[in-house]
PDB file of C-alpha atoms in Angstrom:
ATOM      1  CA  UNK C   1      41.737  92.418  48.858  1.00  0.00           C
ATOM      2  CA  UNK C   2      41.590  91.875  52.591  1.00  0.00           C
ATOM      3  CA  UNK C   3      44.820  93.801  53.066  1.00  0.00           C
ATOM      4  CA  UNK C   4      43.621  96.674  50.896  1.00  0.00           C
ATOM      5  CA  UNK C   5      40.295  96.840  52.694  1.00  0.00           C
ATOM      6  CA  UNK C   6      41.973  96.844  56.091  1.00  0.00           C
ATOM      7  CA  UNK C   7      44.398  99.569  55.054  1.00  0.00           C
ATOM      8  CA  UNK C   8      41.602 101.655  53.571  1.00  0.00           C
ATOM      9  CA  UNK C   9      39.505 101.291  56.717  1.00  0.00           C
ATOM     10  CA  UNK C  10      42.417 102.283  58.944  1.00  0.00           C
ATOM     11  CA  UNK C  11      43.180 105.319  56.790  1.00  0.00           C
ATOM     12  CA  UNK C  12      39.532 106.323  56.883  1.00  0.00           C
ATOM     13  CA  UNK C  13      39.501 106.088  60.651  1.00  0.00           C
ATOM     14  CA  UNK C  14      42.637 108.161  60.933  1.00  0.00           C
ATOM     15  CA  UNK C  15      41.170 110.789  58.617  1.00  0.00           C
ATOM     16  CA  UNK C  16      37.948 110.898  60.617  1.00  0.00           C
ATOM     17  CA  UNK C  17      39.833 111.111  63.914  1.00  0.00           C
ATOM     18  CA  UNK C  18      41.819 114.169  62.837  1.00  0.00           C
ATOM     19  CA  UNK C  19      39.015 116.763  62.886  1.00  0.00           C
ATOM     20  CA  UNK C  20      37.473 115.117  65.964  1.00  0.00           C
ATOM     21  CA  UNK C  21      40.729 115.516  67.872  1.00  0.00           C
ATOM     22  CA  UNK C  22      40.908 119.199  66.967  1.00  0.00           C
ATOM     23  CA  UNK C  23      37.366 119.648  68.238  1.00  0.00           C
ATOM     24  CA  UNK C  24      38.274 117.735  71.361  1.00  0.00           C
ATOM     25  CA  UNK C  25      41.256 119.981  71.990  1.00  0.00           C
ATOM     26  CA  UNK C  26      39.134 123.109  71.593  1.00  0.00           C
ATOM     27  CA  UNK C  27      36.434 121.624  73.804  1.00  0.00           C
ATOM     28  CA  UNK C  28      38.940 120.722  76.491  1.00  0.00           C
ATOM     29  CA  UNK C  29      40.435 124.211  76.509  1.00  0.00           C
ATOM     30  CA  UNK C  30      36.946 125.722  76.634  1.00  0.00           C
ATOM     31  CA  UNK C  31      36.100 123.583  79.674  1.00  0.00           C
ATOM     32  CA  UNK C  32      39.360 124.574  81.378  1.00  0.00           C
ATOM     33  CA  UNK C  33      38.643 128.262  80.837  1.00  0.00           C
ATOM     34  CA  UNK C  34      34.927 128.402  81.534  1.00  0.00           C
ATOM     35  CA  UNK C  35      34.803 125.906  84.416  1.00  0.00           C
ATOM     36  CA  UNK C  36      36.748 128.371  86.557  1.00  0.00           C
ATOM     37  CA  UNK C  37      34.191 130.404  88.490  1.00  0.00           C
ATOM     38  CA  UNK C  38      36.352 133.480  88.177  1.00  0.00           C
ATOM     39  CA  UNK C  39      36.183 133.508  84.372  1.00  0.00           C
ATOM     40  CA  UNK C  40      32.467 134.326  83.819  1.00  0.00           C
ATOM     41  CA  UNK C  41      32.468 136.574  86.885  1.00  0.00           C
ATOM     42  CA  UNK C  42      35.443 138.649  85.706  1.00  0.00           C
ATOM     43  CA  UNK C  43      34.157 138.869  82.138  1.00  0.00           C
ATOM     44  CA  UNK C  44      30.678 139.857  83.332  1.00  0.00           C
ATOM     45  CA  UNK C  45      32.031 142.495  85.707  1.00  0.00           C
ATOM     46  CA  UNK C  46      34.207 143.940  82.945  1.00  0.00           C
ATOM     47  CA  UNK C  47      31.275 144.183  80.545  1.00  0.00           C
ATOM     48  CA  UNK C  48      28.924 145.809  83.057  1.00  0.00           C
ATOM     49  CA  UNK C  49      31.634 148.149  84.362  1.00  0.00           C
ATOM     50  CA  UNK C  50      32.589 149.503  80.949  1.00  0.00           C
ATOM     51  CA  UNK C  51      28.991 149.945  79.888  1.00  0.00           C
ATOM     52  CA  UNK C  52      28.408 151.947  83.048  1.00  0.00           C
ATOM     53  CA  UNK C  53      31.573 153.995  82.508  1.00  0.00           C
ATOM     54  CA  UNK C  54      30.372 154.820  78.991  1.00  0.00           C
ATOM     55  CA  UNK C  55      26.977 155.851  80.344  1.00  0.00           C
ATOM     56  CA  UNK C  56      28.557 158.042  83.029  1.00  0.00           C
ATOM     57  CA  UNK C  57      30.917 159.742  80.563  1.00  0.00           C
ATOM     58  CA  UNK C  58      28.087 160.310  78.074  1.00  0.00           C
ATOM     59  CA  UNK C  59      25.900 161.801  80.779  1.00  0.00           C
ATOM     60  CA  UNK C  60      28.645 164.224  81.768  1.00  0.00           C
ATOM     61  CA  UNK C  61      29.135 165.256  78.131  1.00  0.00           C
ATOM     62  CA  UNK C  62      25.378 165.675  77.706  1.00  0.00           C
ATOM     63  CA  UNK C  63      25.036 167.869  80.801  1.00  0.00           C
ATOM     64  CA  UNK C  64      28.075 170.024  80.004  1.00  0.00           C
ATOM     65  CA  UNK C  65      27.347 170.445  76.287  1.00  0.00           C
ATOM     66  CA  UNK C  66      25.734 173.935  76.641  1.00  0.00           C
ATOM     67  CA  UNK C  67      28.995 175.233  78.170  1.00  0.00           C
ATOM     68  CA  UNK C  68      31.256 173.870  75.435  1.00  0.00           C
ATOM     69  CA  UNK C  69      33.194 176.450  73.401  1.00  0.00           C
ATOM     70  CA  UNK C  70      32.069 176.978  69.825  1.00  0.00           C
ATOM     71  CA  UNK C  71      35.010 175.134  68.244  1.00  0.00           C
ATOM     72  CA  UNK C  72      34.258 172.020  70.321  1.00  0.00           C
ATOM     73  CA  UNK C  73      30.620 172.018  69.221  1.00  0.00           C
ATOM     74  CA  UNK C  74      31.718 172.216  65.590  1.00  0.00           C
ATOM     75  CA  UNK C  75      33.868 169.071  65.850  1.00  0.00           C
ATOM     76  CA  UNK C  76      32.546 166.830  68.643  1.00  0.00           C
ATOM     77  CA  UNK C  77      33.868 163.331  69.241  1.00  0.00           C
ATOM     78  CA  UNK C  78      31.499 161.195  71.339  1.00  0.00           C
ATOM     79  CA  UNK C  79      33.800 158.218  70.813  1.00  0.00           C
ATOM     80  CA  UNK C  80      36.422 160.023  72.887  1.00  0.00           C
ATOM     81  CA  UNK C  81      34.082 159.787  75.873  1.00  0.00           C
ATOM     82  CA  UNK C  82      32.770 156.294  75.107  1.00  0.00           C
ATOM     83  CA  UNK C  83      36.287 154.859  74.695  1.00  0.00           C
ATOM     84  CA  UNK C  84      38.279 156.832  77.240  1.00  0.00           C
ATOM     85  CA  UNK C  85      41.969 155.932  76.943  1.00  0.00           C
ATOM     86  CA  UNK C  86      43.010 155.809  80.643  1.00  0.00           C
ATOM     87  CA  UNK C  87      39.976 153.732  81.612  1.00  0.00           C
ATOM     88  CA  UNK C  88      40.589 151.207  78.863  1.00  0.00           C
ATOM     89  CA  UNK C  89      44.146 150.608  80.049  1.00  0.00           C
ATOM     90  CA  UNK C  90      42.623 148.619  82.909  1.00  0.00           C
ATOM     91  CA  UNK C  91      40.600 146.526  80.441  1.00  0.00           C
ATOM     92  CA  UNK C  92      43.771 145.734  78.510  1.00  0.00           C
ATOM     93  CA  UNK C  93      45.635 144.820  81.688  1.00  0.00           C
ATOM     94  CA  UNK C  94      42.789 142.572  82.825  1.00  0.00           C
ATOM     95  CA  UNK C  95      42.591 140.852  79.438  1.00  0.00           C
ATOM     96  CA  UNK C  96      46.346 140.315  79.560  1.00  0.00           C
ATOM     97  CA  UNK C  97      46.048 138.822  83.045  1.00  0.00           C
ATOM     98  CA  UNK C  98      43.238 136.489  81.955  1.00  0.00           C
ATOM     99  CA  UNK C  99      45.353 135.234  79.074  1.00  0.00           C
ATOM    100  CA  UNK C 100      48.402 134.882  81.304  1.00  0.00           C
ATOM    101  CA  UNK C 101      46.564 132.853  83.933  1.00  0.00           C
ATOM    102  CA  UNK C 102      45.371 130.306  81.361  1.00  0.00           C
ATOM    103  CA  UNK C 103      49.049 129.382  80.946  1.00  0.00           C
ATOM    104  CA  UNK C 104      50.593 130.204  84.325  1.00  0.00           C
ATOM    105  CA  UNK C 105      47.715 128.570  86.202  1.00  0.00           C
ATOM    106  CA  UNK C 106      48.254 125.256  84.420  1.00  0.00           C
ATOM    107  CA  UNK C 107      51.962 125.322  85.151  1.00  0.00           C
ATOM    108  CA  UNK C 108      51.330 126.139  88.808  1.00  0.00           C
ATOM    109  CA  UNK C 109      48.746 123.373  89.268  1.00  0.00           C
ATOM    110  CA  UNK C 110      50.570 120.780  87.189  1.00  0.00           C
ATOM    111  CA  UNK C 111      47.581 120.364  84.886  1.00  0.00           C
ATOM    112  CA  UNK C 112      49.812 121.061  81.896  1.00  0.00           C
ATOM    113  CA  UNK C 113      51.620 117.755  82.526  1.00  0.00           C
ATOM    114  CA  UNK C 114      48.366 115.793  82.479  1.00  0.00           C
ATOM    115  CA  UNK C 115      47.295 117.562  79.302  1.00  0.00           C
ATOM    116  CA  UNK C 116      50.557 116.792  77.512  1.00  0.00           C
ATOM    117  CA  UNK C 117      50.419 113.155  78.553  1.00  0.00           C
ATOM    118  CA  UNK C 118      47.007 112.904  76.905  1.00  0.00           C
ATOM    119  CA  UNK C 119      48.077 114.954  73.868  1.00  0.00           C
ATOM    120  CA  UNK C 120      51.871 114.968  73.397  1.00  0.00           C
ATOM    121  CA  UNK C 121      51.649 117.417  70.476  1.00  0.00           C
ATOM    122  CA  UNK C 122      52.475 120.503  72.503  1.00  0.00           C
ATOM    123  CA  UNK C 123      52.068 122.948  69.648  1.00  0.00           C
ATOM    124  CA  UNK C 124      48.532 121.769  68.935  1.00  0.00           C
ATOM    125  CA  UNK C 125      47.573 122.034  72.600  1.00  0.00           C
ATOM    126  CA  UNK C 126      48.811 125.600  72.859  1.00  0.00           C
ATOM    127  CA  UNK C 127      47.265 126.550  69.535  1.00  0.00           C
ATOM    128  CA  UNK C 128      43.891 125.312  70.794  1.00  0.00           C
ATOM    129  CA  UNK C 129      44.341 127.340  73.973  1.00  0.00           C
ATOM    130  CA  UNK C 130      45.248 130.425  71.941  1.00  0.00           C
ATOM    131  CA  UNK C 131      42.132 129.952  69.792  1.00  0.00           C
ATOM    132  CA  UNK C 132      39.730 129.606  72.715  1.00  0.00           C
ATOM    133  CA  UNK C 133      41.159 132.560  74.656  1.00  0.00           C
ATOM    134  CA  UNK C 134      41.183 134.750  71.543  1.00  0.00           C
ATOM    135  CA  UNK C 135      37.555 133.996  70.657  1.00  0.00           C
ATOM    136  CA  UNK C 136      36.267 134.548  74.195  1.00  0.00           C
ATOM    137  CA  UNK C 137      38.113 137.854  74.587  1.00  0.00           C
ATOM    138  CA  UNK C 138      37.124 138.992  71.091  1.00  0.00           C
ATOM    139  CA  UNK C 139      33.456 138.462  71.978  1.00  0.00           C
ATOM    140  CA  UNK C 140      33.996 140.500  75.139  1.00  0.00           C
ATOM    141  CA  UNK C 141      35.669 143.275  73.126  1.00  0.00           C
ATOM    142  CA  UNK C 142      32.840 143.302  70.587  1.00  0.00           C
ATOM    143  CA  UNK C 143      30.155 143.517  73.285  1.00  0.00           C
ATOM    144  CA  UNK C 144      32.008 146.350  75.009  1.00  0.00           C
ATOM    145  CA  UNK C 145      32.591 148.205  71.740  1.00  0.00           C
ATOM    146  CA  UNK C 146      28.998 147.967  70.520  1.00  0.00           C
ATOM    147  CA  UNK C 147      27.546 148.510  73.984  1.00  0.00           C
ATOM    148  CA  UNK C 148      29.629 151.579  74.820  1.00  0.00           C
ATOM    149  CA  UNK C 149      28.777 153.262  71.536  1.00  0.00           C
ATOM    150  CA  UNK C 150      25.101 152.347  71.760  1.00  0.00           C
ATOM    151  CA  UNK C 151      24.786 153.727  75.280  1.00  0.00           C
ATOM    152  CA  UNK C 152      26.633 156.896  74.305  1.00  0.00           C
ATOM    153  CA  UNK C 153      24.283 157.495  71.392  1.00  0.00           C
ATOM    154  CA  UNK C 154      21.223 156.909  73.568  1.00  0.00           C
ATOM    155  CA  UNK C 155      22.378 159.512  76.088  1.00  0.00           C
ATOM    156  CA  UNK C 156      23.780 162.325  73.918  1.00  0.00           C
ATOM    157  CA  UNK C 157      21.771 162.082  70.692  1.00  0.00           C
ATOM    158  CA  UNK C 158      19.296 164.810  71.643  1.00  0.00           C
ATOM    159  CA  UNK C 159      22.127 167.366  71.946  1.00  0.00           C
ATOM    160  CA  UNK C 160      25.066 166.005  69.971  1.00  0.00           C
ATOM    161  CA  UNK C 161      23.559 165.039  66.643  1.00  0.00           C
ATOM    162  CA  UNK C 162      24.847 163.460  63.449  1.00  0.00           C
ATOM    163  CA  UNK C 163      26.249 160.285  64.972  1.00  0.00           C
ATOM    164  CA  UNK C 164      25.012 156.707  64.611  1.00  0.00           C
ATOM    165  CA  UNK C 165      26.270 153.205  63.918  1.00  0.00           C
ATOM    166  CA  UNK C 166      26.765 154.266  60.302  1.00  0.00           C
ATOM    167  CA  UNK C 167      28.999 157.225  61.129  1.00  0.00           C
ATOM    168  CA  UNK C 168      32.243 156.973  59.129  1.00  0.00           C
ATOM    169  CA  UNK C 169      34.982 155.601  61.354  1.00  0.00           C
ATOM    170  CA  UNK C 170      32.831 154.164  64.121  1.00  0.00           C
ATOM    171  CA  UNK C 171      33.216 150.575  62.977  1.00  0.00           C
ATOM    172  CA  UNK C 172      36.970 151.126  62.949  1.00  0.00           C
ATOM    173  CA  UNK C 173      36.618 152.086  66.615  1.00  0.00           C
ATOM    174  CA  UNK C 174      34.458 149.063  67.435  1.00  0.00           C
ATOM    175  CA  UNK C 175      36.662 146.691  65.449  1.00  0.00           C
ATOM    176  CA  UNK C 176      39.768 148.090  67.112  1.00  0.00           C
ATOM    177  CA  UNK C 177      38.224 147.434  70.517  1.00  0.00           C
ATOM    178  CA  UNK C 178      37.201 143.941  69.434  1.00  0.00           C
ATOM    179  CA  UNK C 179      40.752 143.209  68.301  1.00  0.00           C
ATOM    180  CA  UNK C 180      42.805 144.797  71.073  1.00  0.00           C
ATOM    181  CA  UNK C 181      41.201 142.766  73.877  1.00  0.00           C
ATOM    182  CA  UNK C 182      42.279 139.349  72.516  1.00  0.00           C
ATOM    183  CA  UNK C 183      45.636 140.789  71.448  1.00  0.00           C
ATOM    184  CA  UNK C 184      46.252 141.762  75.074  1.00  0.00           C
ATOM    185  CA  UNK C 185      45.216 138.267  76.137  1.00  0.00           C
ATOM    186  CA  UNK C 186      47.704 136.767  73.671  1.00  0.00           C
ATOM    187  CA  UNK C 187      50.463 139.010  75.014  1.00  0.00           C
ATOM    188  CA  UNK C 188      49.653 137.797  78.518  1.00  0.00           C
ATOM    189  CA  UNK C 189      49.881 134.179  77.353  1.00  0.00           C
ATOM    190  CA  UNK C 190      53.278 134.826  75.761  1.00  0.00           C
ATOM    191  CA  UNK C 191      54.580 136.467  78.947  1.00  0.00           C
ATOM    192  CA  UNK C 192      53.353 133.520  81.034  1.00  0.00           C
ATOM    193  CA  UNK C 193      54.978 131.075  78.616  1.00  0.00           C
ATOM    194  CA  UNK C 194      58.319 132.818  79.050  1.00  0.00           C
ATOM    195  CA  UNK C 195      58.177 133.397  82.821  1.00  0.00           C
ATOM    196  CA  UNK C 196      56.081 130.405  84.028  1.00  0.00           C
ATOM    197  CA  UNK C 197      55.713 131.898  87.488  1.00  0.00           C
ATOM    198  CA  UNK C 198      52.307 133.192  88.530  1.00  0.00           C
ATOM    199  CA  UNK C 199      53.394 136.166  90.625  1.00  0.00           C
ATOM    200  CA  UNK C 200      56.133 137.193  88.211  1.00  0.00           C
ATOM    201  CA  UNK C 201      53.805 136.860  85.242  1.00  0.00           C
ATOM    202  CA  UNK C 202      51.040 138.972  86.777  1.00  0.00           C
ATOM    203  CA  UNK C 203      53.555 141.646  87.776  1.00  0.00           C
ATOM    204  CA  UNK C 204      55.062 141.738  84.283  1.00  0.00           C
ATOM    205  CA  UNK C 205      51.659 141.910  82.589  1.00  0.00           C
ATOM    206  CA  UNK C 206      50.382 144.716  84.808  1.00  0.00           C
ATOM    207  CA  UNK C 207      53.634 146.631  84.424  1.00  0.00           C
ATOM    208  CA  UNK C 208      53.494 146.317  80.639  1.00  0.00           C
ATOM    209  CA  UNK C 209      49.889 147.455  80.256  1.00  0.00           C
ATOM    210  CA  UNK C 210      49.601 150.006  83.071  1.00  0.00           C
ATOM    211  CA  UNK C 211      53.109 151.381  83.541  1.00  0.00           C
ATOM    212  CA  UNK C 212      54.470 150.944  80.025  1.00  0.00           C
ATOM    213  CA  UNK C 213      52.170 153.452  78.257  1.00  0.00           C
ATOM    214  CA  UNK C 214      53.022 156.064  80.878  1.00  0.00           C
ATOM    215  CA  UNK C 215      56.734 155.284  81.057  1.00  0.00           C
ATOM    216  CA  UNK C 216      57.324 155.859  77.339  1.00  0.00           C
ATOM    217  CA  UNK C 217      55.976 159.387  77.721  1.00  0.00           C
ATOM    218  CA  UNK C 218      58.482 160.198  80.464  1.00  0.00           C
ATOM    219  CA  UNK C 219      61.900 161.672  79.637  1.00  0.00           C
ATOM    220  CA  UNK C 220      63.895 158.519  78.930  1.00  0.00           C
ATOM    221  CA  UNK C 221      67.700 158.708  78.755  1.00  0.00           C
ATOM    222  CA  UNK C 222      69.269 158.449  75.314  1.00  0.00           C
ATOM    223  CA  UNK C 223      65.907 158.863  73.561  1.00  0.00           C
ATOM    224  CA  UNK C 224      64.608 162.016  71.930  1.00  0.00           C
ATOM    225  CA  UNK C 225      60.972 163.083  72.080  1.00  0.00           C
ATOM    226  CA  UNK C 226      60.367 161.729  68.577  1.00  0.00           C
ATOM    227  CA  UNK C 227      61.936 158.382  69.458  1.00  0.00           C
ATOM    228  CA  UNK C 228      59.817 158.109  72.604  1.00  0.00           C
ATOM    229  CA  UNK C 229      56.721 158.882  70.553  1.00  0.00           C
ATOM    230  CA  UNK C 230      57.632 156.250  67.974  1.00  0.00           C
ATOM    231  CA  UNK C 231      58.241 153.724  70.733  1.00  0.00           C
ATOM    232  CA  UNK C 232      54.917 154.556  72.357  1.00  0.00           C
ATOM    233  CA  UNK C 233      53.031 154.191  69.076  1.00  0.00           C
ATOM    234  CA  UNK C 234      54.193 150.580  68.832  1.00  0.00           C
ATOM    235  CA  UNK C 235      52.438 149.653  72.090  1.00  0.00           C
ATOM    236  CA  UNK C 236      48.971 148.056  71.836  1.00  0.00           C
ATOM    237  CA  UNK C 237      47.435 150.780  73.994  1.00  0.00           C
ATOM    238  CA  UNK C 238      48.473 153.644  71.716  1.00  0.00           C
ATOM    239  CA  UNK C 239      47.685 151.662  68.571  1.00  0.00           C
ATOM    240  CA  UNK C 240      44.149 151.177  69.901  1.00  0.00           C
ATOM    241  CA  UNK C 241      44.006 154.827  70.974  1.00  0.00           C
ATOM    242  CA  UNK C 242      44.769 155.925  67.417  1.00  0.00           C
ATOM    243  CA  UNK C 243      41.991 153.740  66.037  1.00  0.00           C
ATOM    244  CA  UNK C 244      39.437 155.327  68.377  1.00  0.00           C
ATOM    245  CA  UNK C 245      40.123 158.927  67.312  1.00  0.00           C
ATOM    246  CA  UNK C 246      37.286 160.232  65.137  1.00  0.00           C
ATOM    247  CA  UNK C 247      37.714 163.986  65.520  1.00  0.00           C
ATOM    248  CA  UNK C 248      40.443 165.927  63.722  1.00  0.00           C
ATOM    249  CA  UNK C 249      40.634 168.110  66.799  1.00  0.00           C
ATOM    250  CA  UNK C 250      41.923 165.122  68.798  1.00  0.00           C
ATOM    251  CA  UNK C 251      44.897 164.557  66.504  1.00  0.00           C
ATOM    252  CA  UNK C 252      48.183 165.716  67.981  1.00  0.00           C
ATOM    253  CA  UNK C 253      51.813 165.566  66.909  1.00  0.00           C
ATOM    254  CA  UNK C 254      53.493 162.137  66.652  1.00  0.00           C
ATOM    255  CA  UNK C 255      50.226 160.205  66.357  1.00  0.00           C
ATOM    256  CA  UNK C 256      50.696 157.113  64.205  1.00  0.00           C
ATOM    257  CA  UNK C 257      48.706 156.465  61.045  1.00  0.00           C
ATOM    258  CA  UNK C 258      45.724 154.122  61.022  1.00  0.00           C
ATOM    259  CA  UNK C 259      47.526 151.476  58.889  1.00  0.00           C
ATOM    260  CA  UNK C 260      50.480 151.633  61.289  1.00  0.00           C
ATOM    261  CA  UNK C 261      48.132 151.090  64.234  1.00  0.00           C
ATOM    262  CA  UNK C 262      46.591 148.005  62.610  1.00  0.00           C
ATOM    263  CA  UNK C 263      50.060 146.726  61.750  1.00  0.00           C
ATOM    264  CA  UNK C 264      51.205 147.151  65.342  1.00  0.00           C
ATOM    265  CA  UNK C 265      48.299 145.120  66.729  1.00  0.00           C
ATOM    266  CA  UNK C 266      48.796 142.435  64.089  1.00  0.00           C
ATOM    267  CA  UNK C 267      52.496 142.061  64.869  1.00  0.00           C
ATOM    268  CA  UNK C 268      51.873 141.868  68.612  1.00  0.00           C
ATOM    269  CA  UNK C 269      49.343 139.091  68.010  1.00  0.00           C
ATOM    270  CA  UNK C 270      51.559 137.103  65.629  1.00  0.00           C
ATOM    271  CA  UNK C 271      54.661 137.329  67.806  1.00  0.00           C
ATOM    272  CA  UNK C 272      52.688 136.409  70.928  1.00  0.00           C
ATOM    273  CA  UNK C 273      51.128 133.369  69.258  1.00  0.00           C
ATOM    274  CA  UNK C 274      54.534 132.264  67.958  1.00  0.00           C
ATOM    275  CA  UNK C 275      56.039 132.460  71.453  1.00  0.00           C
ATOM    276  CA  UNK C 276      53.118 130.671  73.101  1.00  0.00           C
ATOM    277  CA  UNK C 277      52.971 127.851  70.571  1.00  0.00           C
ATOM    278  CA  UNK C 278      56.684 127.204  70.014  1.00  0.00           C
ATOM    279  CA  UNK C 279      58.521 127.898  73.294  1.00  0.00           C
ATOM    280  CA  UNK C 280      56.861 125.031  75.181  1.00  0.00           C
ATOM    281  CA  UNK C 281      58.251 122.568  72.640  1.00  0.00           C
ATOM    282  CA  UNK C 282      61.780 123.235  73.889  1.00  0.00           C
ATOM    283  CA  UNK C 283      61.090 123.286  77.633  1.00  0.00           C
ATOM    284  CA  UNK C 284      60.380 120.705  80.276  1.00  0.00           C
ATOM    285  CA  UNK C 285      57.122 120.980  82.215  1.00  0.00           C
TER     286      UNK C 285
END
């Protein structure tokens, strides 16, 4: 009886410690991320900046509306101004850099060694980091998506009518923005996991998010125009850009379908998580 009771008590303790350890891992990663002064500052600046950019673009559209040609007035797309593609490339690059620094920064400082001494299960540590970064960036994306659309409506609604938060397609736009920000962060984490050098990681992330979308539109050797378009549509930037199109007048040749855009973002996220969680298991730190 004593042996059974002791075994039962030990098993109970192990079962109770499991969920607590997961919470501890998430809490530790949250502290690592949020204790850096740069984290709330950068996130706050991004939020305020993109809300202002949406306000400025909406104000320009509002002031120029009387001069629009008739066909443009028949099929307006306020989301095109609220979620301007070139401006949001910088948001994606910044999100990618934030994600990258959560990994590269720990390798540079040596904190990753201390963490793995405390918790040798490397996969669980990285999965907790992925979870925290994804949630924080998703909240940022949601605030930017809702805020940009809300500000746009407030500015243009007296001239450009028929749009609201119930407009068909707008929640696809907001959800796409909510999703693409953490996806970019996950890509940054995967790049940092592979490179493990701060300068090289930042360069690679910025090149991917800022140069990549432009490079695939340039005449590339051995690739036809259709192949370049297909390659571009696989990038997170163009997948997000497709999700933010609400006007038929904005659709051009070689634009991917909405399901293909969602699939692209999903695959980028899954592959990035797989790299971040598994590669560290086979490397020294």
